[in-house]
mmCIF file of C-alpha atoms and ligand atoms in Angstrom:
data_model
loop_
_atom_site.group_PDB
_atom_site.id
_atom_site.type_symbol
_atom_site.label_atom_id
_atom_site.label_comp_id
_atom_site.label_asym_id
_atom_site.label_seq_id
_atom_site.Cartn_x
_atom_site.Cartn_y
_atom_site.Cartn_z
ATOM 1 C CA MET A 1 16.870 -6.098 -14.692
ATOM 2 C CA ASN A 2 19.243 -3.380 -13.492
ATOM 3 C CA SER A 3 21.582 -4.221 -10.676
ATOM 4 C CA PHE A 4 22.049 -1.645 -7.942
ATOM 5 C CA ARG A 5 24.434 -1.135 -5.071
ATOM 6 C CA VAL A 6 21.446 -0.211 -2.875
ATOM 7 C CA TYR A 7 17.981 -1.565 -3.664
ATOM 8 C CA LEU A 8 14.759 0.305 -3.028
ATOM 9 C CA ALA A 9 13.177 -2.621 -1.182
ATOM 10 C CA GLU A 10 14.143 -6.179 -0.315
ATOM 11 C CA PRO A 11 12.171 -8.930 1.369
ATOM 12 C CA PHE A 12 13.603 -9.966 4.736
ATOM 13 C CA ILE A 13 13.929 -13.737 4.362
ATOM 14 C CA GLU A 14 15.873 -15.972 6.737
ATOM 15 C CA GLU A 15 16.328 -19.691 7.468
ATOM 16 C CA GLU A 16 13.007 -19.882 9.304
ATOM 17 C CA GLU A 17 11.008 -18.871 6.223
ATOM 18 C CA ILE A 18 12.987 -21.319 4.056
ATOM 19 C CA ASN A 19 12.441 -24.164 6.527
ATOM 20 C CA ALA A 20 8.729 -23.375 6.769
ATOM 21 C CA VAL A 21 8.317 -23.662 2.987
ATOM 22 C CA VAL A 22 10.342 -26.878 2.872
ATOM 23 C CA GLN A 23 8.178 -28.328 5.651
ATOM 24 C CA ALA A 24 4.983 -27.476 3.713
ATOM 25 C CA LEU A 25 6.468 -29.084 0.599
ATOM 26 C CA LYS A 26 7.353 -32.211 2.543
ATOM 27 C CA GLU A 27 3.753 -32.322 3.781
ATOM 28 C CA LYS A 28 2.586 -31.755 0.174
ATOM 29 C CA ARG A 29 0.599 -28.751 1.326
ATOM 30 C CA LEU A 30 0.456 -26.569 -1.748
ATOM 31 C CA SER A 31 -2.941 -24.914 -2.185
ATOM 32 C CA GLN A 32 -5.264 -23.360 0.400
ATOM 33 C CA GLY A 33 -5.393 -25.401 3.599
ATOM 34 C CA LYS A 34 -4.348 -25.434 7.239
ATOM 35 C CA TYR A 35 -1.454 -22.956 6.878
ATOM 36 C CA VAL A 36 -3.713 -20.389 5.218
ATOM 37 C CA GLU A 37 -6.195 -20.811 8.075
ATOM 38 C CA MET A 38 -3.420 -20.346 10.639
ATOM 39 C CA PHE A 39 -2.151 -17.243 8.841
ATOM 40 C CA GLU A 40 -5.684 -15.793 8.723
ATOM 41 C CA LYS A 41 -6.135 -16.387 12.441
ATOM 42 C CA ASP A 42 -2.809 -14.810 13.389
ATOM 43 C CA PHE A 43 -3.302 -11.866 11.031
ATOM 44 C CA ALA A 44 -6.798 -11.096 12.389
ATOM 45 C CA GLU A 45 -5.349 -11.160 15.883
ATOM 46 C CA TYR A 46 -2.521 -8.832 14.864
ATOM 47 C CA VAL A 47 -4.843 -6.275 13.251
ATOM 48 C CA GLY A 48 -7.491 -6.687 15.950
ATOM 49 C CA THR A 49 -10.400 -7.690 13.726
ATOM 50 C CA LYS A 50 -12.698 -10.696 14.136
ATOM 51 C CA TYR A 51 -11.975 -12.056 10.655
ATOM 52 C CA ALA A 52 -9.172 -12.175 8.131
ATOM 53 C CA VAL A 53 -9.532 -13.738 4.685
ATOM 54 C CA ALA A 54 -6.385 -14.596 2.703
ATOM 55 C CA PHE A 55 -6.026 -14.047 -1.061
ATOM 56 C CA ASN A 56 -3.411 -14.599 -3.725
ATOM 57 C CA SER A 57 -2.810 -10.833 -3.999
ATOM 58 C CA GLY A 58 -3.730 -7.535 -2.440
ATOM 59 C CA THR A 59 -5.599 -6.743 -5.647
ATOM 60 C CA ALA A 60 -7.727 -9.889 -5.277
ATOM 61 C CA ALA A 61 -8.539 -8.891 -1.690
ATOM 62 C CA LEU A 62 -9.636 -5.425 -2.848
ATOM 63 C CA HIS A 63 -11.630 -6.891 -5.740
ATOM 64 C CA CYS A 64 -13.566 -9.331 -3.549
ATOM 65 C CA GLY A 65 -14.026 -6.755 -0.786
ATOM 66 C CA LEU A 66 -15.761 -4.389 -3.181
ATOM 67 C CA ALA A 67 -17.615 -7.115 -5.096
ATOM 68 C CA ALA A 68 -19.033 -8.475 -1.830
ATOM 69 C CA LYS A 69 -20.852 -5.144 -1.385
ATOM 70 C CA ASP A 70 -22.519 -5.610 -4.795
ATOM 71 C CA ILE A 71 -20.777 -2.637 -6.397
ATOM 72 C CA LYS A 72 -22.051 -2.597 -9.982
ATOM 73 C CA PRO A 73 -22.265 -0.539 -13.184
ATOM 74 C CA GLY A 74 -23.599 2.939 -12.484
ATOM 75 C CA ASP A 75 -22.094 3.032 -8.990
ATOM 76 C CA GLU A 76 -19.311 5.436 -8.056
ATOM 77 C CA VAL A 77 -16.422 4.748 -5.722
ATOM 78 C CA ILE A 78 -14.291 7.554 -4.306
ATOM 79 C CA THR A 79 -10.547 7.145 -4.020
ATOM 80 C CA THR A 80 -7.220 8.905 -4.462
ATOM 81 C CA PRO A 81 -5.445 9.304 -7.801
ATOM 82 C CA PHE A 82 -2.108 9.087 -5.948
ATOM 83 C CA THR A 83 -1.986 5.303 -5.648
ATOM 84 C CA PHE A 84 -1.043 2.131 -7.453
ATOM 85 C CA ALA A 85 -3.407 1.290 -10.311
ATOM 86 C CA ALA A 86 -4.889 -1.759 -8.547
ATOM 87 C CA THR A 87 -6.918 0.509 -6.237
ATOM 88 C CA ALA A 88 -8.842 1.992 -9.159
ATOM 89 C CA ASN A 89 -8.647 -0.978 -11.539
ATOM 90 C CA ILE A 90 -10.893 -3.091 -9.336
ATOM 91 C CA ILE A 91 -13.538 -0.363 -9.358
ATOM 92 C CA VAL A 92 -13.476 -0.338 -13.173
ATOM 93 C CA LEU A 93 -13.457 -4.152 -13.308
ATOM 94 C CA LEU A 94 -16.778 -4.158 -11.436
ATOM 95 C CA GLY A 95 -18.196 -1.741 -14.014
ATOM 96 C CA ALA A 96 -18.299 1.125 -11.508
ATOM 97 C CA LYS A 97 -16.704 4.543 -11.906
ATOM 98 C CA PRO A 98 -13.631 5.656 -9.954
ATOM 99 C CA VAL A 99 -14.143 9.192 -8.670
ATOM 100 C CA PHE A 100 -10.824 10.733 -7.722
ATOM 101 C CA VAL A 101 -10.418 13.277 -4.951
ATOM 102 C CA ASP A 102 -7.226 15.306 -4.608
ATOM 103 C CA ILE A 103 -4.678 14.738 -1.859
ATOM 104 C CA ASP A 104 -3.276 16.609 1.102
ATOM 105 C CA PRO A 105 0.088 18.158 0.074
ATOM 106 C CA GLU A 106 1.752 17.199 3.369
ATOM 107 C CA THR A 107 0.695 13.604 3.991
ATOM 108 C CA LEU A 108 -0.003 12.801 0.300
ATOM 109 C CA ASN A 109 -3.141 10.955 1.461
ATOM 110 C CA ILE A 110 -6.633 11.689 0.160
ATOM 111 C CA ASP A 111 -7.839 15.077 1.431
ATOM 112 C CA PRO A 112 -10.809 14.191 3.648
ATOM 113 C CA TYR A 113 -12.230 17.718 3.400
ATOM 114 C CA ALA A 114 -12.511 17.435 -0.385
ATOM 115 C CA ILE A 115 -14.493 14.182 -0.297
ATOM 116 C CA GLU A 116 -17.909 15.602 0.583
ATOM 117 C CA GLY A 117 -17.955 17.608 -2.670
ATOM 118 C CA ALA A 118 -17.425 14.445 -4.707
ATOM 119 C CA VAL A 119 -20.314 12.453 -3.184
ATOM 120 C CA THR A 120 -23.346 11.964 -5.462
ATOM 121 C CA SER A 121 -26.465 9.820 -5.227
ATOM 122 C CA ASN A 122 -24.486 7.085 -7.043
ATOM 123 C CA THR A 123 -21.607 6.994 -4.554
ATOM 124 C CA LYS A 124 -21.461 3.621 -2.809
ATOM 125 C CA ALA A 125 -18.008 3.367 -1.293
ATOM 126 C CA ILE A 126 -14.771 5.097 -0.380
ATOM 127 C CA ILE A 127 -11.352 3.464 -0.708
ATOM 128 C CA PRO A 128 -8.883 5.429 1.408
ATOM 129 C CA VAL A 129 -5.286 4.393 0.657
ATOM 130 C CA HIS A 130 -2.755 4.599 3.500
ATOM 131 C CA TYR A 131 0.014 5.931 1.263
ATOM 132 C CA ALA A 132 3.555 4.653 1.984
ATOM 133 C CA GLY A 133 2.429 3.370 5.405
ATOM 134 C CA GLN A 134 0.737 6.397 6.946
ATOM 135 C CA CYS A 135 -2.979 6.197 7.722
ATOM 136 C CA VAL A 136 -5.542 8.493 6.157
ATOM 137 C CA GLU A 137 -7.542 10.919 8.368
ATOM 138 C CA MET A 138 -10.055 8.218 9.157
ATOM 139 C CA ASN A 139 -12.400 10.011 11.586
ATOM 140 C CA GLU A 140 -13.381 12.512 8.894
ATOM 141 C CA ILE A 141 -13.885 9.683 6.389
ATOM 142 C CA ILE A 142 -15.981 7.681 8.849
ATOM 143 C CA ASN A 143 -18.227 10.720 9.447
ATOM 144 C CA ILE A 144 -18.785 11.271 5.718
ATOM 145 C CA ALA A 145 -19.468 7.556 5.239
ATOM 146 C CA LYS A 146 -22.041 7.610 8.047
ATOM 147 C CA ASP A 147 -23.790 10.674 6.614
ATOM 148 C CA HIS A 148 -24.077 9.121 3.142
ATOM 149 C CA ASP A 149 -24.268 5.425 4.023
ATOM 150 C CA LEU A 150 -21.023 4.525 2.247
ATOM 151 C CA PHE A 151 -18.873 1.417 2.579
ATOM 152 C CA ILE A 152 -15.251 2.073 3.617
ATOM 153 C CA LEU A 153 -12.654 -0.322 2.211
ATOM 154 C CA GLU A 154 -9.204 0.686 3.479
ATOM 155 C CA ASP A 155 -6.451 -0.042 0.996
ATOM 156 C CA ALA A 156 -3.778 -0.896 3.564
ATOM 157 C CA ALA A 157 -1.545 -2.657 1.013
ATOM 158 C CA GLU A 158 1.334 -0.474 2.201
ATOM 159 C CA ALA A 159 0.381 -0.215 5.873
ATOM 160 C CA HIS A 160 0.985 -3.439 7.834
ATOM 161 C CA GLY A 161 1.349 -2.406 11.448
ATOM 162 C CA SER A 162 0.447 1.259 10.878
ATOM 163 C CA SER A 163 -1.976 2.876 13.262
ATOM 164 C CA TYR A 164 -4.184 5.951 13.528
ATOM 165 C CA LYS A 165 -5.063 7.334 16.966
ATOM 166 C CA GLY A 166 -4.122 3.988 18.518
ATOM 167 C CA LYS A 167 -6.120 1.800 16.104
ATOM 168 C CA MET A 168 -4.527 -0.470 13.549
ATOM 169 C CA ALA A 169 -4.786 0.006 9.790
ATOM 170 C CA GLY A 170 -7.230 -2.577 8.501
ATOM 171 C CA SER A 171 -9.489 -2.190 11.552
ATOM 172 C CA LEU A 172 -10.511 1.427 10.892
ATOM 173 C CA GLY A 173 -13.053 1.055 8.073
ATOM 174 C CA ASP A 174 -15.683 -1.599 7.307
ATOM 175 C CA ALA A 175 -12.879 -3.730 5.870
ATOM 176 C CA GLY A 176 -9.204 -3.371 5.024
ATOM 177 C CA THR A 177 -6.929 -5.084 2.551
ATOM 178 C CA PHE A 178 -3.196 -5.811 2.621
ATOM 179 C CA SER A 179 -0.603 -6.948 0.087
ATOM 180 C CA PHE A 180 2.324 -9.289 0.719
ATOM 181 C CA TYR A 181 4.144 -8.483 -2.531
ATOM 182 C CA PRO A 182 7.973 -8.681 -2.079
ATOM 183 C CA ASN A 183 8.412 -4.911 -1.580
ATOM 184 C CA LYS A 184 5.938 -4.787 1.325
ATOM 185 C CA ASN A 185 6.736 -4.701 5.057
ATOM 186 C CA ILE A 186 5.948 -8.396 5.326
ATOM 187 C CA VAL A 187 5.782 -10.693 2.347
ATOM 188 C CA THR A 188 4.569 -14.003 0.977
ATOM 189 C CA GLY A 189 5.599 -13.411 -2.656
ATOM 190 C CA GLU A 190 2.212 -12.775 -4.189
ATOM 191 C CA GLY A 191 -0.456 -12.617 -1.491
ATOM 192 C CA GLY A 192 -3.103 -10.512 0.162
ATOM 193 C CA MET A 193 -5.473 -10.362 3.133
ATOM 194 C CA LEU A 194 -8.825 -8.790 3.890
ATOM 195 C CA THR A 195 -9.631 -7.897 7.485
ATOM 196 C CA THR A 196 -13.090 -7.080 8.857
ATOM 197 C CA ASN A 197 -15.392 -7.349 11.847
ATOM 198 C CA ASP A 198 -18.337 -7.977 9.510
ATOM 199 C CA LYS A 199 -19.180 -11.687 9.541
ATOM 200 C CA GLU A 200 -21.313 -11.538 6.397
ATOM 201 C CA LEU A 201 -18.648 -9.662 4.449
ATOM 202 C CA ALA A 202 -16.024 -12.236 5.486
ATOM 203 C CA ARG A 203 -18.361 -15.055 4.428
ATOM 204 C CA LYS A 204 -19.068 -13.506 1.028
ATOM 205 C CA THR A 205 -15.420 -12.797 0.275
ATOM 206 C CA ARG A 206 -14.516 -16.412 1.123
ATOM 207 C CA ILE A 207 -17.120 -17.551 -1.422
ATOM 208 C CA LEU A 208 -15.960 -15.074 -4.086
ATOM 209 C CA ARG A 209 -12.298 -16.098 -3.784
ATOM 210 C CA ASN A 210 -13.237 -19.740 -4.392
ATOM 211 C CA HIS A 211 -15.243 -19.757 -7.650
ATOM 212 C CA GLY A 212 -18.424 -18.624 -5.894
ATOM 213 C CA GLN A 213 -18.717 -21.910 -3.979
ATOM 214 C CA ASP A 214 -20.041 -22.167 -0.431
ATOM 215 C CA GLY A 215 -19.308 -25.895 -0.464
ATOM 216 C CA ARG A 216 -17.734 -28.267 -2.948
ATOM 217 C CA TYR A 217 -19.420 -27.850 -6.353
ATOM 218 C CA HIS A 218 -22.207 -25.759 -4.805
ATOM 219 C CA HIS A 219 -22.023 -22.380 -6.547
ATOM 220 C CA VAL A 220 -24.058 -19.578 -5.016
ATOM 221 C CA ASP A 221 -22.256 -16.773 -6.835
ATOM 222 C CA ILE A 222 -19.930 -16.101 -9.759
ATOM 223 C CA GLY A 223 -16.463 -15.869 -8.273
ATOM 224 C CA TRP A 224 -12.786 -16.095 -9.035
ATOM 225 C CA ASN A 225 -9.912 -18.366 -8.126
ATOM 226 C CA TYR A 226 -8.163 -15.973 -5.754
ATOM 227 C CA LYS A 227 -6.990 -18.477 -3.123
ATOM 228 C CA MET A 228 -3.685 -18.154 -1.288
ATOM 229 C CA MET A 229 -1.356 -21.166 -1.386
ATOM 230 C CA ASP A 230 -0.472 -22.959 1.868
ATOM 231 C CA LEU A 231 3.074 -22.958 0.541
ATOM 232 C CA VAL A 232 3.329 -19.178 0.830
ATOM 233 C CA ALA A 233 1.095 -18.819 3.892
ATOM 234 C CA THR A 234 3.935 -20.533 5.768
ATOM 235 C CA ILE A 235 6.187 -17.579 4.855
ATOM 236 C CA GLY A 236 3.518 -15.156 6.053
ATOM 237 C CA LEU A 237 3.244 -16.964 9.392
ATOM 238 C CA VAL A 238 6.972 -16.536 10.057
ATOM 239 C CA GLN A 239 7.007 -12.952 8.758
ATOM 240 C CA LEU A 240 4.156 -11.979 11.061
ATOM 241 C CA LYS A 241 6.191 -13.210 14.029
ATOM 242 C CA ARG A 242 9.010 -10.872 13.061
ATOM 243 C CA ILE A 243 6.935 -7.875 11.962
ATOM 244 C CA ASN A 244 7.821 -5.788 15.022
ATOM 245 C CA THR A 245 11.541 -6.325 14.405
ATOM 246 C CA ILE A 246 11.171 -5.322 10.741
ATOM 247 C CA LEU A 247 9.109 -2.225 11.561
ATOM 248 C CA LYS A 248 11.512 -1.131 14.291
ATOM 249 C CA LEU A 249 14.436 -1.270 11.866
ATOM 250 C CA LYS A 250 12.531 0.691 9.227
ATOM 251 C CA LEU A 251 11.378 3.312 11.703
ATOM 252 C CA ALA A 252 14.970 3.892 12.853
ATOM 253 C CA GLN A 253 16.054 4.254 9.211
ATOM 254 C CA ALA A 254 13.251 6.759 8.550
ATOM 255 C CA GLU A 255 14.252 8.793 11.596
ATOM 256 C CA TYR A 256 17.854 8.849 10.375
ATOM 257 C CA TYR A 257 16.781 10.033 6.924
ATOM 258 C CA ASN A 258 14.435 12.643 8.461
ATOM 259 C CA LYS A 259 17.264 14.055 10.510
ATOM 260 C CA HIS A 260 19.836 14.170 7.722
ATOM 261 C CA ILE A 261 17.589 15.091 4.838
ATOM 262 C CA SER A 262 16.125 18.113 6.607
ATOM 263 C CA LYS A 263 19.468 19.871 6.093
ATOM 264 C CA PHE A 264 18.826 20.068 2.326
ATOM 265 C CA ASP A 265 16.518 23.038 1.871
ATOM 266 C CA PHE A 266 15.110 21.733 -1.432
ATOM 267 C CA ILE A 267 14.031 18.311 -0.060
ATOM 268 C CA TYR A 268 11.129 17.615 2.291
ATOM 269 C CA PRO A 269 10.109 14.349 3.881
ATOM 270 C CA GLN A 270 6.429 13.375 3.987
ATOM 271 C CA THR A 271 4.728 15.017 6.990
ATOM 272 C CA VAL A 272 3.699 12.523 9.660
ATOM 273 C CA ARG A 273 0.738 13.402 11.885
ATOM 274 C CA SER A 274 1.475 13.095 15.609
ATOM 275 C CA TYR A 275 -1.328 10.553 16.152
ATOM 276 C CA ASN A 276 -0.122 8.232 13.374
ATOM 277 C CA VAL A 277 2.363 5.400 13.528
ATOM 278 C CA HIS A 278 3.933 5.398 10.058
ATOM 279 C CA THR A 279 5.516 2.090 9.033
ATOM 280 C CA TYR A 280 7.424 3.252 5.956
ATOM 281 C CA MET A 281 6.716 0.655 3.356
ATOM 282 C CA LEU A 282 8.118 3.491 1.235
ATOM 283 C CA TYR A 283 10.248 6.474 2.189
ATOM 284 C CA PRO A 284 9.071 9.276 -0.116
ATOM 285 C CA ILE A 285 10.813 12.629 -0.347
ATOM 286 C CA LEU A 286 9.543 15.692 -2.176
ATOM 287 C CA THR A 287 11.730 18.200 -3.989
ATOM 288 C CA THR A 288 10.861 21.834 -4.678
ATOM 289 C CA THR A 289 10.792 21.397 -8.458
ATOM 290 C CA GLN A 290 10.338 18.607 -10.968
ATOM 291 C CA ALA A 291 13.747 19.400 -12.500
ATOM 292 C CA GLN A 292 15.318 18.717 -9.092
ATOM 293 C CA ARG A 293 13.465 15.431 -8.708
ATOM 294 C CA ASP A 294 14.408 14.244 -12.184
ATOM 295 C CA ALA A 295 18.067 15.193 -11.670
ATOM 296 C CA LEU A 296 18.144 13.601 -8.221
ATOM 297 C CA LYS A 297 16.690 10.375 -9.585
ATOM 298 C CA SER A 298 19.283 10.241 -12.308
ATOM 299 C CA ILE A 299 22.181 11.121 -9.964
ATOM 300 C CA LEU A 300 21.165 8.447 -7.437
ATOM 301 C CA GLU A 301 20.648 5.781 -10.073
ATOM 302 C CA THR A 302 24.018 6.575 -11.692
ATOM 303 C CA ALA A 303 25.514 6.122 -8.219
ATOM 304 C CA GLY A 304 23.846 2.679 -7.984
ATOM 305 C CA VAL A 305 20.897 3.647 -5.774
ATOM 306 C CA GLU A 306 17.495 2.385 -6.886
ATOM 307 C CA THR A 307 14.668 4.918 -6.599
ATOM 308 C CA ARG A 308 11.017 5.023 -7.613
ATOM 309 C CA ILE A 309 8.451 7.614 -8.550
ATOM 310 C CA ALA A 310 5.512 6.377 -6.519
ATOM 311 C CA PHE A 311 3.179 7.270 -7.908
ATOM 312 C CA PRO A 312 2.620 8.882 -11.285
ATOM 313 C CA THR A 313 -0.919 10.127 -10.726
ATOM 314 C CA LEU A 314 -3.538 7.696 -12.009
ATOM 315 C CA HIS A 315 -5.883 10.179 -13.658
ATOM 316 C CA LEU A 316 -3.183 10.953 -16.246
ATOM 317 C CA GLN A 317 -2.526 7.315 -17.125
ATOM 318 C CA PRO A 318 -3.570 6.673 -20.745
ATOM 319 C CA ILE A 319 -6.323 4.198 -19.866
ATOM 320 C CA PHE A 320 -7.961 6.459 -17.266
ATOM 321 C CA GLN A 321 -7.785 9.430 -19.625
ATOM 322 C CA ARG A 322 -9.313 7.340 -22.403
ATOM 323 C CA LEU A 323 -12.096 5.909 -20.236
ATOM 324 C CA TYR A 324 -13.046 9.028 -18.282
ATOM 325 C CA GLY A 325 -11.524 11.987 -20.152
ATOM 326 C CA PHE A 326 -9.375 13.123 -17.214
ATOM 327 C CA ARG A 327 -7.143 16.116 -17.970
ATOM 328 C CA TYR A 328 -4.056 17.714 -16.536
ATOM 329 C CA GLY A 329 -5.057 20.318 -13.957
ATOM 330 C CA GLN A 330 -7.957 18.400 -12.397
ATOM 331 C CA PHE A 331 -6.048 17.190 -9.331
ATOM 332 C CA PRO A 332 -3.241 19.722 -8.957
ATOM 333 C CA VAL A 333 -1.890 18.498 -5.619
ATOM 334 C CA ALA A 334 -1.575 14.907 -6.830
ATOM 335 C CA GLU A 335 -0.050 16.157 -10.090
ATOM 336 C CA ASN A 336 2.525 18.210 -8.215
ATOM 337 C CA ALA A 337 3.296 15.257 -5.928
ATOM 338 C CA SER A 338 3.843 12.983 -8.945
ATOM 339 C CA GLU A 339 6.204 15.560 -10.394
ATOM 340 C CA THR A 340 8.290 16.053 -7.256
ATOM 341 C CA VAL A 341 8.143 12.776 -5.328
ATOM 342 C CA LEU A 342 10.961 10.253 -5.185
ATOM 343 C CA CYS A 343 11.048 7.126 -3.038
ATOM 344 C CA ILE A 344 14.509 6.188 -1.785
ATOM 345 C CA PRO A 345 15.644 2.840 -0.334
ATOM 346 C CA ILE A 346 14.164 1.618 2.926
ATOM 347 C CA HIS A 347 14.021 -2.027 3.993
ATOM 348 C CA ALA A 348 15.000 -4.184 6.944
ATOM 349 C CA SER A 349 18.399 -5.161 5.487
ATOM 350 C CA LEU A 350 19.412 -1.596 4.629
ATOM 351 C CA LYS A 351 22.634 -0.649 6.441
ATOM 352 C CA ARG A 352 23.494 2.641 8.067
ATOM 353 C CA GLU A 353 26.403 2.916 5.623
ATOM 354 C CA ASP A 354 23.948 2.608 2.698
ATOM 355 C CA GLN A 355 21.961 5.519 4.114
ATOM 356 C CA ASP A 356 25.139 7.554 4.633
ATOM 357 C CA TYR A 357 26.139 6.803 1.051
ATOM 358 C CA ILE A 358 22.783 8.096 -0.251
ATOM 359 C CA ILE A 359 23.005 11.227 1.888
ATOM 360 C CA ASP A 360 26.597 11.806 0.726
ATOM 361 C CA VAL A 361 25.594 11.507 -2.932
ATOM 362 C CA ILE A 362 22.928 14.179 -2.383
ATOM 363 C CA GLN A 363 25.362 16.332 -0.440
ATOM 364 C CA GLU A 364 27.964 16.186 -3.207
ATOM 365 C CA ASN A 365 25.397 17.351 -5.757
ATOM 366 C CA GLN A 366 23.474 19.796 -3.629
ATOM 367 C CA GLU A 367 24.782 22.983 -5.241
ATOM 368 C CA MET A 368 23.790 21.797 -8.695
ATOM 369 C CA LEU A 369 20.415 20.500 -7.455
ATOM 370 C CA ARG A 370 19.606 23.687 -5.550
ATOM 371 C CA LYS A 371 20.015 25.710 -8.740
ATOM 372 C CA LEU A 372 17.357 23.665 -10.563
ATOM 373 C CA GLU A 373 14.538 25.924 -9.378
HETATM 374 C C1 PLP B 401 -1.834 0.967 -2.623
HETATM 375 C C2 PLP B 401 -1.767 -0.395 -3.240
HETATM 376 N N1 PLP B 401 -2.913 -1.046 -3.497
HETATM 377 C C3 PLP B 401 -2.919 -2.278 -4.023
HETATM 378 C C4 PLP B 401 -1.750 -2.929 -4.326
HETATM 379 C C5 PLP B 401 -1.826 -4.267 -4.980
HETATM 380 O O1 PLP B 401 -1.310 -5.310 -4.222
HETATM 381 P P1 PLP B 401 -0.826 -6.647 -4.953
HETATM 382 O O2 PLP B 401 0.406 -6.321 -5.716
HETATM 383 O O3 PLP B 401 -0.565 -7.595 -3.826
HETATM 384 O O4 PLP B 401 -1.934 -7.111 -5.826
HETATM 385 C C6 PLP B 401 -0.517 -2.292 -4.065
HETATM 386 C C7 PLP B 401 0.802 -2.858 -4.308
HETATM 387 O O5 PLP B 401 1.266 -3.666 -4.897
HETATM 388 C C8 PLP B 401 -0.530 -1.002 -3.524
HETATM 389 O O6 PLP B 401 0.624 -0.337 -3.267
#
């Protein structure tokens, strides 16, 4: 593993998290139990949904959320190609077909106006992904879903605490899923959560995460072992108490970047809609050209600053090309975003001097970068 002077993301862990894990160990509470239940209750309250169901990853939450709606071979599920592979993998794992729709060049979220054209008689669901922590245009998606009787599963893996027109991510669709992977706004290590107001959906996902059992050794479905451990739920409980502190720090960092990065005429921050609260799991910037992005990445990494291209568009990944014959040119906005996006460090422990250092490195190289048109 490379070591950097400034890391892209870091979990915010303090004594309280450590003590909570030690306490669970002392109580010998390892697998799913009372701490998972407490975390589910607190998380549902935070998001404002009736139910929350914990999983051992965000991917598991997505998988069970879609499986609970009986998505099967022959079905189509609409999503964005500008996401982490898990969003589309779970569609393929259920034997259904991922149907990609291009993104909005400003927000980098799925373009809601392009969705209608992708709906067929086989379409069963839409998975909008709140990229980097900014919510998708949900009203448009909800209208399309109503017209075509589609299930909406929000992939809010990157959007803890984000909101759209005053409503929290995870409470906007029929269900939402979150990840607590170490680079997320709040963490458990590996971990995930599904939120919903639909009692039946919550019931089914609880069965699917536990080998298809509705009671001990009573199997009513074929399921998985996707349970969260009590041991890590204790971390989630503490993290949820400090989420507002974490988000406040990240928002201030994003505002500082926005202000100082706007002076470089070849770099643009992601556009944030006025009615959205963006929570910056990632801080993506876009350059004018791919040559600029590639040079910037290399300059920052040489200077000890970790960066990430999130995301290389999914339709051009070898497996998606092999399975579905996707070609370059099919989703030009997502392709251009993959070629010009670069995520730079943002996390609760990032210092103002780290941000100044990053801005200075760009400043020192701006003449060279500007020429890479
Ligand atoms: C958009 C998106 N969906 C799904 C996932 C999968 O979550 P996990 O790693 O917890 O399985 C991630 C991130 O890791 C993600 O960024």
